[in-house]
Coordinates of C-alpha atoms in Angstrom, one line a residue:
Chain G
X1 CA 10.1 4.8 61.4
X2 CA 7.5 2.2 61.0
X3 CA 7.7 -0.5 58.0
X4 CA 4.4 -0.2 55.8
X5 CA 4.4 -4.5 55.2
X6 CA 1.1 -4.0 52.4
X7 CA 3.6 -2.1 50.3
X8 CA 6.2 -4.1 50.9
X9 CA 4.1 -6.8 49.7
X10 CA 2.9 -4.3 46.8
X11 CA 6.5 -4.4 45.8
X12 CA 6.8 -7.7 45.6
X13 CA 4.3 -9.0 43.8
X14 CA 4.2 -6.4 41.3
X15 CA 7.4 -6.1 40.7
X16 CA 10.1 -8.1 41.9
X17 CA 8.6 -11.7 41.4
X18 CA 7.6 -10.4 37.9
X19 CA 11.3 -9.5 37.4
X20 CA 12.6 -12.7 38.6
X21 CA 10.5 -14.9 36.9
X22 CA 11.1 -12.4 34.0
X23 CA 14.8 -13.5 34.0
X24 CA 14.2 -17.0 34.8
X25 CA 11.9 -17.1 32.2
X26 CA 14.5 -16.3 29.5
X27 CA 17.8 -17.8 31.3
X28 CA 15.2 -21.0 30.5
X29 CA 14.9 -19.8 27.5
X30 CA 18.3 -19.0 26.2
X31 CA 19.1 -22.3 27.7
X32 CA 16.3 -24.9 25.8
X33 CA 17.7 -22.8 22.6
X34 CA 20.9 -23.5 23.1
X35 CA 20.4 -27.0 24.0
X36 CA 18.2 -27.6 20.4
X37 CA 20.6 -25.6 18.7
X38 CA 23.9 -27.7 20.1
X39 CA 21.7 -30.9 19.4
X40 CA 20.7 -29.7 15.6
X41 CA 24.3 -28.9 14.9
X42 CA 25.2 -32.7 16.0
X43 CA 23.1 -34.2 14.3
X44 CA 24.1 -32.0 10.9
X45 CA 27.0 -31.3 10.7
X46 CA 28.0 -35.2 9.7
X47 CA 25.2 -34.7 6.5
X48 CA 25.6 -31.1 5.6
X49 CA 29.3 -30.2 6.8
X50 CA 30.2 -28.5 9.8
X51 CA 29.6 -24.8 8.3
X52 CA 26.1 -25.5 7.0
X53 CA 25.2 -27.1 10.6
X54 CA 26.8 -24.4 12.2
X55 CA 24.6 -21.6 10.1
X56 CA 21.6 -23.1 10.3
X57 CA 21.8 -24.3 14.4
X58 CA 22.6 -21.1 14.7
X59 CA 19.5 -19.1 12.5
X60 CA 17.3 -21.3 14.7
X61 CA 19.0 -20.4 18.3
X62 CA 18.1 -16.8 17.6
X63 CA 14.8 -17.7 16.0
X64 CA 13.7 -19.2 18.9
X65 CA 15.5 -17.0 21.7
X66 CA 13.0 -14.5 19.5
X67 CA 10.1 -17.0 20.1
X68 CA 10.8 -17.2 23.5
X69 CA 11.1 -12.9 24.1
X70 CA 7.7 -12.5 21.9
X71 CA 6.0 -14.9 24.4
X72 CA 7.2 -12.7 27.5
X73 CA 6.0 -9.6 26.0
X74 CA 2.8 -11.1 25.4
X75 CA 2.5 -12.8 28.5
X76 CA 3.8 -9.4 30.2
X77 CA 0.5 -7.6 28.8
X78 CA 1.8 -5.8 25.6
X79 CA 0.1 -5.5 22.3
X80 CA 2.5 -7.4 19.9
X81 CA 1.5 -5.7 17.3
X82 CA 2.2 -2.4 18.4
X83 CA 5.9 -3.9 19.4
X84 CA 6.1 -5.0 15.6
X85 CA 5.5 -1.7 14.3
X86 CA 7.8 -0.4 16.7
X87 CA 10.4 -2.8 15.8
X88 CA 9.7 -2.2 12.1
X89 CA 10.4 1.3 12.4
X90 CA 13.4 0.6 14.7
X91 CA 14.6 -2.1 12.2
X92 CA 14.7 0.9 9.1
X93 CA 16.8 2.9 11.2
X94 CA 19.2 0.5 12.6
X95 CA 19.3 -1.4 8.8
X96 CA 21.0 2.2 7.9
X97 CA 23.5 2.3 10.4
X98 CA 24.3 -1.3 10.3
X99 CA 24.9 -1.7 6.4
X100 CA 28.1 -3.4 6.8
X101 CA 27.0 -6.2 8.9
X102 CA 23.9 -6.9 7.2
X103 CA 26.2 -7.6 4.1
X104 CA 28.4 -9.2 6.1
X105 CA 25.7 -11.5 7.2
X106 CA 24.1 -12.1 3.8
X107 CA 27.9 -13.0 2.4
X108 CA 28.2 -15.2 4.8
X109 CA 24.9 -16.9 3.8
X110 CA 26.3 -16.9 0.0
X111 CA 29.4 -18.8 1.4
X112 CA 27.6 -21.1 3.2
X113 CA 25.5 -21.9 0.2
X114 CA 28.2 -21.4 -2.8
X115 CA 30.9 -23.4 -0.3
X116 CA 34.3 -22.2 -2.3
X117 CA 35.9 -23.7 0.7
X118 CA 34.9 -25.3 4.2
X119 CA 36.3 -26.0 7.3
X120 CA 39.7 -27.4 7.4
X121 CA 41.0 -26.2 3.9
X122 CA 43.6 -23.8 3.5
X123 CA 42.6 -20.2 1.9
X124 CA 44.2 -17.3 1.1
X125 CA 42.4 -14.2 0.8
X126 CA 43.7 -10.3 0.7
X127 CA 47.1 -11.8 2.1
X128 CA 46.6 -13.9 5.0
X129 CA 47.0 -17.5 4.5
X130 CA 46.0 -20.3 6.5
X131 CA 43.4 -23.1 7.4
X132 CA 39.5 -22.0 7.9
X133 CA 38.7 -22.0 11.3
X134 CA 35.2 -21.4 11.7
X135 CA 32.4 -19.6 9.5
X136 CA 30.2 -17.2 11.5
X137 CA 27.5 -15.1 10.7
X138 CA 29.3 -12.1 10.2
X139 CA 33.0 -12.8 9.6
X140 CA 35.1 -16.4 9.0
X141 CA 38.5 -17.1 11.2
X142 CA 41.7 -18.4 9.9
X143 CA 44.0 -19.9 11.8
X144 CA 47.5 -18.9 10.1
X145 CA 50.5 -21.3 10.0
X146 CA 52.0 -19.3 13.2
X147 CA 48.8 -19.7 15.2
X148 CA 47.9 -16.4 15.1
X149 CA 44.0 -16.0 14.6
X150 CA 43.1 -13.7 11.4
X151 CA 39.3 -12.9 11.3
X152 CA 38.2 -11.4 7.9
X153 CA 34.7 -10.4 7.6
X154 CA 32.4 -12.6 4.9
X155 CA 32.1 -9.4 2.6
X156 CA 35.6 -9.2 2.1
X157 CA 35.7 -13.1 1.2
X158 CA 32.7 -12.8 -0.6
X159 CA 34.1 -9.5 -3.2
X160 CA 38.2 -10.6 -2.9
X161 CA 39.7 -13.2 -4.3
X162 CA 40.6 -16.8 -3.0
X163 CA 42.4 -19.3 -3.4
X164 CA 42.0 -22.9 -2.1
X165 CA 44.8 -24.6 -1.8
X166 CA 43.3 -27.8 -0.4
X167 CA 40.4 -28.3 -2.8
X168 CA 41.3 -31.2 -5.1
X169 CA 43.1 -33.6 -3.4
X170 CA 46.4 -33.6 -5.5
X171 CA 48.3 -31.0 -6.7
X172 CA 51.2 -30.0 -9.1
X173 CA 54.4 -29.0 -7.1
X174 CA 56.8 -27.1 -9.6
X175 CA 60.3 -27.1 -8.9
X176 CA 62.3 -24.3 -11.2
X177 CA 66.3 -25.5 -10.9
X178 CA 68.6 -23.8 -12.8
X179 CA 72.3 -25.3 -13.7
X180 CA 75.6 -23.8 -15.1
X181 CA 75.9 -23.2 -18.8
X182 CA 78.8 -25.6 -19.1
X183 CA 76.0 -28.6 -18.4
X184 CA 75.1 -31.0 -20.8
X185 CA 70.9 -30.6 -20.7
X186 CA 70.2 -33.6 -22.1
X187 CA 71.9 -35.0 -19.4
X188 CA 70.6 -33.0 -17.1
X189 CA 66.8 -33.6 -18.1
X190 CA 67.6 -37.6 -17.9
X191 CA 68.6 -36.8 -14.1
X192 CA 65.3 -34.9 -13.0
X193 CA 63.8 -37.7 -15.1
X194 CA 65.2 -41.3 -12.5
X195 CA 65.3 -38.6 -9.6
X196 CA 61.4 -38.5 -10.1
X197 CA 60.6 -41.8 -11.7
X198 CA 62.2 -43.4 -8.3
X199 CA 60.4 -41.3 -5.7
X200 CA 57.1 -43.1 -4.8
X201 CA 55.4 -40.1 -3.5
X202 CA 55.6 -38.4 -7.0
X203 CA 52.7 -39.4 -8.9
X204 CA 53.1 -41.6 -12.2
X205 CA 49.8 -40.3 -13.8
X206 CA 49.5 -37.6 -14.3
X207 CA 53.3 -37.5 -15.7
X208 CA 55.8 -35.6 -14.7
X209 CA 56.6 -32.4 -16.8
X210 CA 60.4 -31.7 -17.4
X211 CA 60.6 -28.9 -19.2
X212 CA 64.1 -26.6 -20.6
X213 CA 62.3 -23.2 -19.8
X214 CA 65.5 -21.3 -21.5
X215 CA 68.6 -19.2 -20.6
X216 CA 69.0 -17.1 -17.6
X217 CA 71.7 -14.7 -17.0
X218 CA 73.9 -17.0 -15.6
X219 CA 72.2 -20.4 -15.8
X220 CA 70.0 -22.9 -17.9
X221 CA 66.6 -23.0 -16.5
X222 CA 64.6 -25.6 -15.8
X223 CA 60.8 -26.8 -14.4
X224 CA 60.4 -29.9 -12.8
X225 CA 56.4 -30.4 -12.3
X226 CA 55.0 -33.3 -10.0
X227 CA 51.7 -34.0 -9.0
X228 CA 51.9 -35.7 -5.4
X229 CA 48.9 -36.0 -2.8
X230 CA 48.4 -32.2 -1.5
X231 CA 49.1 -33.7 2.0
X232 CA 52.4 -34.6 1.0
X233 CA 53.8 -31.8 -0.9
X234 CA 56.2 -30.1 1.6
X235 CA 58.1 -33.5 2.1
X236 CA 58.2 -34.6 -1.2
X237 CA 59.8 -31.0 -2.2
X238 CA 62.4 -31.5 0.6
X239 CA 62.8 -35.6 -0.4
X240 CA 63.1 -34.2 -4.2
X241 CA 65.3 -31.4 -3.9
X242 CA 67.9 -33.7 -1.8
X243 CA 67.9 -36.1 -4.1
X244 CA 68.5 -33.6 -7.1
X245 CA 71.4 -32.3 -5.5
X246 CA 72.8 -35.5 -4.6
X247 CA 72.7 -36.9 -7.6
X248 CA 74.1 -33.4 -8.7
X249 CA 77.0 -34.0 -6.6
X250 CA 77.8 -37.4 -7.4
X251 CA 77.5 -36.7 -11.0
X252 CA 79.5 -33.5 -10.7
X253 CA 76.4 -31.2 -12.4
X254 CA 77.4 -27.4 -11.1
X255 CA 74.6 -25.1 -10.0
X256 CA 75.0 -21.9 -11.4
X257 CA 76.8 -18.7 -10.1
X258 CA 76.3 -15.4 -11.1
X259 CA 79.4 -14.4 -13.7
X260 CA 79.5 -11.0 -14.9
X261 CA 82.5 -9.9 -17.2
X262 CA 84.4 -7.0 -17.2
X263 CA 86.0 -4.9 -19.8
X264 CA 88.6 -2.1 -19.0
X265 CA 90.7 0.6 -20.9
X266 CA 90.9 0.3 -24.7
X267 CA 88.0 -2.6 -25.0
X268 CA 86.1 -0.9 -22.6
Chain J
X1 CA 58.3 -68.9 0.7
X2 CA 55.8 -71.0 2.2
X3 CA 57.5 -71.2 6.0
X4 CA 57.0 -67.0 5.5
X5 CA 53.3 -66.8 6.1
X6 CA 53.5 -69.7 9.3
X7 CA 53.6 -69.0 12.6
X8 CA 56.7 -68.5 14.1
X9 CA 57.7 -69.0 17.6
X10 CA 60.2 -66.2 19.4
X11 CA 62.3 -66.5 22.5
X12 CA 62.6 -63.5 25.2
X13 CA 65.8 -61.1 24.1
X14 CA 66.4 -62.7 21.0
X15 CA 66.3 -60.8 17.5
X16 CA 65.3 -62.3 14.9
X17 CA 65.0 -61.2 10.8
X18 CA 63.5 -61.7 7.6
X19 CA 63.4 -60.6 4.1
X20 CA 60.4 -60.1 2.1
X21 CA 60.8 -58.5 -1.5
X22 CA 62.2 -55.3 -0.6
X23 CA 61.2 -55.3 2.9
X24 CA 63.8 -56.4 5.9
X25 CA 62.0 -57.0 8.8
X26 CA 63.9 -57.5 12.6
X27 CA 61.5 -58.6 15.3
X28 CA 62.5 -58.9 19.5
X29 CA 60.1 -60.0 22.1
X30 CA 60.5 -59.1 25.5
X31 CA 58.6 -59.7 28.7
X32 CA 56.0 -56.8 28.1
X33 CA 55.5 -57.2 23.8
X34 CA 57.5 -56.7 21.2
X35 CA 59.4 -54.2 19.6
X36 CA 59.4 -54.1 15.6
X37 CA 61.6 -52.7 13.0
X38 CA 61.4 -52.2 9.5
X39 CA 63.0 -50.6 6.2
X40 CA 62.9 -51.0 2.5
X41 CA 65.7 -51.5 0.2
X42 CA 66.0 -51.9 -3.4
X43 CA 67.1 -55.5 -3.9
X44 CA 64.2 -57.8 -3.3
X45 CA 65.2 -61.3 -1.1
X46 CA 63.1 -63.6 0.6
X47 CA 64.0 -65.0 4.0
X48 CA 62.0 -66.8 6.9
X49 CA 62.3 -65.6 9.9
X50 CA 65.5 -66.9 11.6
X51 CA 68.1 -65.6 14.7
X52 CA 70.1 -63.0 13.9
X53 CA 73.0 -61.0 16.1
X54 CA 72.9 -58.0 14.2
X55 CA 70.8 -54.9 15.3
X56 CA 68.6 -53.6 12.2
X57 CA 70.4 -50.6 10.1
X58 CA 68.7 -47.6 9.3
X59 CA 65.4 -48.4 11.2
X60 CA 63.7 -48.0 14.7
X61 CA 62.1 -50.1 17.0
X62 CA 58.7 -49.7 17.4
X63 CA 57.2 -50.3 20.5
X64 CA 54.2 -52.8 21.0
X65 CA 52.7 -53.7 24.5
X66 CA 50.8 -56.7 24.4
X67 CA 49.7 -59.9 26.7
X68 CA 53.1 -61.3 27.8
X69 CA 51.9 -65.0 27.8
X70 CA 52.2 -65.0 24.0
X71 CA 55.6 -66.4 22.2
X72 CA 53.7 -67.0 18.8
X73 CA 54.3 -64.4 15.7
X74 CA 52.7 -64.8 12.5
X75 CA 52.9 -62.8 9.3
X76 CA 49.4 -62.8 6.9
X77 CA 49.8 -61.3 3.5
X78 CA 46.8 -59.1 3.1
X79 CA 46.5 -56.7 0.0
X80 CA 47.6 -52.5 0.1
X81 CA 45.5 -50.3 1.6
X82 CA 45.1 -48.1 -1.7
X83 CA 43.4 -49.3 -4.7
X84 CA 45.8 -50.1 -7.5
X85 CA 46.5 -48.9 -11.2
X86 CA 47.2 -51.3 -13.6
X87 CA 47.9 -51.7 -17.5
X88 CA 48.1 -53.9 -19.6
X89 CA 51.2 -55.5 -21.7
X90 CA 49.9 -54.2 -24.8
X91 CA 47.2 -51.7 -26.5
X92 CA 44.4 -53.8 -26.2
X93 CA 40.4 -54.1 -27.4
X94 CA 37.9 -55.7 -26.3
X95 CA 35.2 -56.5 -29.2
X96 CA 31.4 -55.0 -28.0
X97 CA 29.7 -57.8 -26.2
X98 CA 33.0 -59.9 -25.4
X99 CA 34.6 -60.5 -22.7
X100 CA 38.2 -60.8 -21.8
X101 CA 40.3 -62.6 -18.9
X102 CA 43.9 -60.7 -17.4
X103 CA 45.8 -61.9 -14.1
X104 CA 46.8 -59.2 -12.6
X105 CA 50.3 -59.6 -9.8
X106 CA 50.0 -57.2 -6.5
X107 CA 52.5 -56.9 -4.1
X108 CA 51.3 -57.9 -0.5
X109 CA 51.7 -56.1 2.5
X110 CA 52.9 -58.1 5.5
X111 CA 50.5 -57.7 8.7
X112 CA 52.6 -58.8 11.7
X113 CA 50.2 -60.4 13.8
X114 CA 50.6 -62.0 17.7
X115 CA 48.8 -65.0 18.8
X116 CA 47.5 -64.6 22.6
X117 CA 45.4 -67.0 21.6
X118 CA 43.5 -64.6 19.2
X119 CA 45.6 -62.4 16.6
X120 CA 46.3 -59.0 17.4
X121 CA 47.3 -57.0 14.7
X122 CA 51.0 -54.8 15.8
X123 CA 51.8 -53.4 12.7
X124 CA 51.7 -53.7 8.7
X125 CA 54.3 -52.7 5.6
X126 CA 54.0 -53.1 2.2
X127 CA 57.0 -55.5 1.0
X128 CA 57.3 -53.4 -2.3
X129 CA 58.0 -49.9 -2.6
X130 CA 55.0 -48.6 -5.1
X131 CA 54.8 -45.2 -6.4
X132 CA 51.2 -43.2 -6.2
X133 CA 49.3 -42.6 -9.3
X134 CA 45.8 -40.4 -10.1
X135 CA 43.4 -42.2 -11.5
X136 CA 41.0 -39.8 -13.1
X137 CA 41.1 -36.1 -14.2
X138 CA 42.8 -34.0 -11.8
X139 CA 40.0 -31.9 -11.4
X140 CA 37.4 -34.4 -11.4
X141 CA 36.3 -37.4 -9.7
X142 CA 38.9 -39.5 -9.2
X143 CA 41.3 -41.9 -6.7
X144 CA 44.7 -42.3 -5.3
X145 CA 45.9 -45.4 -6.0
X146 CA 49.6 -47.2 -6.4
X147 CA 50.7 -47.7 -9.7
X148 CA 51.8 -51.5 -10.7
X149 CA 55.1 -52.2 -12.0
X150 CA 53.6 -55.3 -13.9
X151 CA 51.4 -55.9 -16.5
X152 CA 48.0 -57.3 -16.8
X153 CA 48.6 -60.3 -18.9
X154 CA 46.1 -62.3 -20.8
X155 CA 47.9 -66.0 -19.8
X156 CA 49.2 -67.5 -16.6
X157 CA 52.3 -68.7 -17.7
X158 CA 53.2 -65.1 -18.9
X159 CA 53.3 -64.3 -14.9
X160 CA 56.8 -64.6 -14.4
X161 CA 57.6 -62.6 -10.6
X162 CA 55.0 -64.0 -8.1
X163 CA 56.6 -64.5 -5.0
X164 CA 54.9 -62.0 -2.8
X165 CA 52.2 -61.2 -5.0
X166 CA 49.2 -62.2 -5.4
X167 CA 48.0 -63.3 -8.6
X168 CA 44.3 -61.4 -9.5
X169 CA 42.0 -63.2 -12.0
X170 CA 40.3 -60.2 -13.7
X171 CA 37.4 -60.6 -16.2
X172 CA 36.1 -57.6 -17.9
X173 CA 33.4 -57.5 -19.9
X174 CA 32.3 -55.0 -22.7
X175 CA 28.4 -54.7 -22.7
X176 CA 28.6 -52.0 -25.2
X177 CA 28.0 -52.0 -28.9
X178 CA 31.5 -50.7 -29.8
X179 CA 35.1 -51.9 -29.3
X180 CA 36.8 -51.2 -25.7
X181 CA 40.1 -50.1 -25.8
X182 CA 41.5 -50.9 -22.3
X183 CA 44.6 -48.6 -21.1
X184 CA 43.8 -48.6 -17.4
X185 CA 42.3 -49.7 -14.7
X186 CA 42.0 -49.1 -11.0
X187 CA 41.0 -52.3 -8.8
X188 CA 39.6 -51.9 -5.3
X189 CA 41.5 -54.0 -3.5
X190 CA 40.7 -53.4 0.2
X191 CA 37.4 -55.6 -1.0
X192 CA 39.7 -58.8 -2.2
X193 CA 40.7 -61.6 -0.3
X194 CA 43.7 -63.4 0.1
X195 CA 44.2 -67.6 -0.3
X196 CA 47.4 -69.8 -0.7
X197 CA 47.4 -72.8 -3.2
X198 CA 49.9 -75.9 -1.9
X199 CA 52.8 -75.0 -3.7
X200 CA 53.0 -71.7 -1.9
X201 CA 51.4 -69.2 -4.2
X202 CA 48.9 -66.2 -3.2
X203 CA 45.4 -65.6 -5.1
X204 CA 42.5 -62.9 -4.9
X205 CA 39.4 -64.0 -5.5
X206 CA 38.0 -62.9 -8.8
X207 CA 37.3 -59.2 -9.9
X208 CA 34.6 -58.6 -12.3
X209 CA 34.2 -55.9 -14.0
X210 CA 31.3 -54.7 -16.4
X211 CA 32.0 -51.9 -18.8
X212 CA 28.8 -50.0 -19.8
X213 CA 29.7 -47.4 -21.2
X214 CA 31.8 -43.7 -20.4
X215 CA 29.1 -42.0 -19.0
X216 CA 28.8 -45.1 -16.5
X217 CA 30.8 -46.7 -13.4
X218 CA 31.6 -50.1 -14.9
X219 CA 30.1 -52.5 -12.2
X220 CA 32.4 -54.3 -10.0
X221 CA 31.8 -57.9 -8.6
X222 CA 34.1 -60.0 -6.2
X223 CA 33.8 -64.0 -6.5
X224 CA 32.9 -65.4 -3.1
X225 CA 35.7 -68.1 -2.9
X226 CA 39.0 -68.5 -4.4
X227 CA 39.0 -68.6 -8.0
X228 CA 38.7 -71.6 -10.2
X229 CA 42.2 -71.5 -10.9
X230 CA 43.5 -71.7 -7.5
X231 CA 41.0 -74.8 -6.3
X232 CA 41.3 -76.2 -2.9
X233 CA 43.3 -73.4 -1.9
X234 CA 43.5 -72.3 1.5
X235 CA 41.8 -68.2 2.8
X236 CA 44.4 -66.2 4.4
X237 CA 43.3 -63.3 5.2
X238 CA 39.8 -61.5 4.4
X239 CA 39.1 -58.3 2.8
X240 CA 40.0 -54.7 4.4
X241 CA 36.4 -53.6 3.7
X242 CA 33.5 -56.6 2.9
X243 CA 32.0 -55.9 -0.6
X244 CA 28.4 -54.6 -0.4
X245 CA 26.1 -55.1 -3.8
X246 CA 25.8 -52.3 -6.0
X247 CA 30.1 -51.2 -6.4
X248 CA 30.8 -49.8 -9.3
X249 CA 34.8 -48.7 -10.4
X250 CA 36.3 -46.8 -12.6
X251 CA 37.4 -47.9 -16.5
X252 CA 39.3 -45.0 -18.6
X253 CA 38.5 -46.5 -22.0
X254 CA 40.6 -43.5 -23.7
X255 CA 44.0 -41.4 -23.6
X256 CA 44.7 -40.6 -19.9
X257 CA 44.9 -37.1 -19.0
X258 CA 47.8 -35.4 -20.5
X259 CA 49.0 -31.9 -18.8
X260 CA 49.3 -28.5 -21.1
X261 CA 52.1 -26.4 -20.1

C-alpha cells in the first residue's frame, strides 16, 4: 500500500496545524486571562476587600477568555454575527434550564454589593455556623468550627436569614446563673458586681447589667451581661464563670438543686 | 525609681528581679539570650533590679535569642498600646470659646530592651492591670481603649500616685458657641512621647484637643517637645506611631451610652 504524501500534507495543513494552534491559541489565552485576573485581584483586594476583588477579577477572567474565543471564531472564518444569534437563541433556552444558577449568580452579585458580611466573619445561616470562607459566583463556603466545609448557594443567603456574629467589634456576653432560694440577692448581686468590676477583659463602658430576672422552680435567677472585645468572649466566659464560683465557694453561696415535695395519704 | 529606667548590667546564670507597680519581673541571661518572666499581682511595689535566688511563681520563662556579646538590659517606659479613657474628677464645663488645662496620669508599660550596641526590643508588659472600655456607641464608630483608674485633674499638685505614670498635660479647647460639658475622653497615646524630669518623674508631651462641635472629630495636636511644665527634661522613648497633621479624636460631650434591657 503506497502512502499518498500530497494528502498527507492536505491533512496537515488543513487540519491538524489549525487544531493545534487552535488550542495553543486559547491555552495562551486562558493563561494571559488568568494572569490579569490574579494580578487585578492583587492589586484590589487591599482597596475593595477580598470578595469584591475576587468578583470582579473574576467577571473579567471570563470576559476576556470570551474576547479571546470570539477572536478564534473570527479568525477561523465564521460570521460572528450569525454565532450571536445562535448563541442568543441558545442563551433563552439554557436561561430556562438554568434558573437556579442564574439567581444564584445575581445573589451573589447582591452580596457582593450589600456586603452583610465578608470574608473572615462568622455567619450563621439556615443552621450551619462558622467563618466565611470564600464568596463565589454561584454559592459562598463556610468553614465550620470542626473544619468541615459547608457550601450554601448565594440564593439561600440572599432569601434566609443571617446572623453576623463578628460585625461590630464588641459584644454583649450574657451569663444567666441561678442560686438557691435560701441566698441573700442583695448579696448575691454585690458578688457578680467585684467579680466583674475586677476582671480587665470585661468592659467598663458600656456597664455591666446585673439584673434579678425572677424565681425559677427551684432557684433565683439571674443575668450577668458584659460587653468584652468579640475576640475575647470564650475566655472571658470561662475567666468569669470561675471566678463566680469561687467566690461562690469561698462565700458559701449554694447553686441551686431541683427540690420537689411530696405529699402522701391524708394530705395527699 | 530613677535607677528603674537605667541600664542594668546581668551576669551569665544569675536571676535577677524587680517590681514595678503591679508588675514582678525576673530576668536570666545565658550564653545564647535571655529568658524573661513576668506576672501581675495586686499590690503595687517598686524595686530595681537586683539578685535574687528565688525562681519566679506563677510565671514562665520566655525565651529570647539574641547576640551573646551583650550583658547590658534596660527597661524604657513607653505608653499602652490602646488609646485610653479618661474622666474627669468632677462634672465639668467648659464655657464656649475657653479653654481648659487637666493632667492626666497613665500607667507605663515597661519595654525590656538589650544593648548589643543598639537596643533590641525582647518583650513589653504593662505595669498596671487596666480594664477595657468602648468608647463610642456600640453600634457605631467607635475604639477599644483601657479605662483609667484616675482622674483628670485641673492642678498638679492634685496628682497624688505618679510613680509609673506618666503625667499628660491636656488642653482642650471649646471653639463652640455653647458650654462643653466634658464626661470623657479617649487620648491616642501610641502618638505621645515619653521624657523624664531630674527628680525621676515621667511626662507626655502635650495633647491638644479642639472641640468643634458633635457632628465633628475634635482635632487632635501633640506638642513637639516636652511640655513647659517638665523643662529640660530628658526623651525616653518616642511615640508608637509618629503623628501625621490632620488627627482628629473623639469628645463625648453628653451621657455615655446606656444599655436597655
Amino acid at each position: 500500500m503506497k502512502l499518498d504524501i500530497s494528502k498527507l500534507d492536505t491533512v496537515l495543513t488543513d487540519y491538524v496545524l489549525p487544531f493545534f494552534g487552535i488550542c495553543a491559541w486559547l491555552i495562551f489565552g486562558v493563561w494571559v486571562s488568568s494572569f490579569l485576573a490574579r494580578l487585578l485581584y492583587n492589586g484590589l483586594s487591599h482597596r475593595l476587600g477580598a470578595d469584591k476583588a475576587r468578583a470582579i477579577s473574576k467577571g473579567i477572567k471570563f470576559l476576556l477568555i470570551v474576547l479571546f474565543v470570539f477572536s478564534l471564531i473570527r479568525g477561523a472564518g465564521v460570521d460572528i454575527t450569525a454565532v450571536l444569534g445562535a448563541a442568543g437563541v441558545a442563551g433563552v433556552a439554557i436561561g430556562f434550564a438554568s434558573q437556579t444558577s442564574l439567581s444564584n449568580l445575581i445573589s451573589g452579585l447582591f452580596l457582593v454589593l450589600e456586603r452583610p458580611f465578608k470574608i473572615g466573619d462568622w455567619i450563621e445561616v439556615d443552621g450551619s455556623n462558622g467563618y466565611v470562607h470564600s464568596i463565589e459566583m454561584l454559592s459562598t463556603y463556610i468553614r465550620a468550627f470542626d473544619n468541615r466545609m459547608i457550601r450554601v448557594p448565594n440564593e439561600m443567603l440572599a432569601k434566609s436569614k443571617l446572623i453576623n456574629y463578628t460585625r461590630y467589634p464588641i459584644r454583649r456576653m450574657d451569663l444567666d446563673i441561678s442560686v438557691a432560694y435560701k441566698e441573700d440577692a442583695a448579696h448575691v448581686m454585690r458578688i457578680f458586681r467585684e467579680v466583674v468590676m475586677a476582671n480587665p477583659s470585661c468592659f467598663n463602658e458600656p456597664e455591666p447589667l446585673i439584673v434579678f430576672k425572677g424565681f425559677g422552680d427551684s432557684s433565683m435567677d439571674f443575668l450577668v451581661a458584659v460587653w468584652v472585645d468579640r475576640t475575647e468572649m470564650q475566655a472571658t466566659r470561662t475567666s468569669l464563670m470561675k471566678d463566680i464560683k469561687e467566690r461562690f465557694d469561698r462565700e458559701g453561696v449554694d447553686l441551686p438543686c431541683q427540690r420537689l415535695q411530696m405529699k402522701g395519704g391524708a394530705d395527699a | 525609681m530613677n535607677s528603674l529606667w537605667y541600664k542594668h548590667e546581668c551576669a551569665v546564670g544569675t536571676i535577677y528581679a524587680c517590681a514595678i507597680a503591679q508588675l514582678r519581673l525576673w530576668l536570666v541571661r545565658n550564653s545564647q539570650g535571655w529568658l524573661v518572666a513576668a506576672r501581675h499581682v495586686t499590690e503595687c511595689l517598686f524595686e530595681p533590679l537586683h539578685e535574687t535566688a528565688a525562681e519566679p511563681e506563677g510565671a514562665e520563662w520566655q525565651r529570647f535569642i539574641t547576640p551573646s556579646a551583650t550583658s547590658d538590659v534596660q527597661f524604657v517606659p513607653v505608653l499602652p498600646d490602646r488609646p485610653v479613657v479618661s474622666s474627669p474628677e468632677a462634672h465639668t464645663e467648659i464655657a464656649p470659646r475657653h479653654k481648659g488645662r487637666f493632667f492626666v496620669t497613665i500607667p507605663v508599660w515597661v519595654r525590656v530592651q538589650v544593648l548589643v550596641p543598639h537596643a533590641v526590643t525582647l518583650c513589653e508588659f504593662p505595669t498596671r492591670v487596666m480594664s477595657k472600655t468602648w468608647f463610642g456607641h456600640p453600634a457605631e464608630e467607635g475604639e477599644i481603649g483601657y479605662a483609667l483608674t484616675t482622674r483628670a485633674r485641673q492642678e498638679l499638685s492634685e496628682l497624688t500616685d505618679v510613680e509609673g505614670r506618666a503625667i499628660c498635660p491636656l488642653l482642650l479647647e471649646n471653639h463652640t458657641l455653647e458650654a462643653l460639658a466634658f464626661s470623657q475622653l479617649l487620648l491616642s497615646v501610641r502618638h505621645m512621647s515619653v521624657y523624664q524630669t531630674d527628680d525621676g518623674k515621667l511626662w507626655t508631651n502635650e495633647c491638644r484637643l479642639g472641640y468643634t462641635g458633635s457632628f465633628l472629630p475634635a482635632s487632635l495636636t501633640f506638642g513637639q517637645t516636652a511640655p513647659e511644665q517638665a523643662k529640660g527634661s530628658l526623651l525616653i522613648s518616642g511615640p508608637r506611631e509618629a503623628p501625621t497633621s490632620g488627627l482628629t479624636a473623639r469628645v463625648i460631650a453628653k451621657a455615655i451610652f446606656k444599655q436597655q434591657f
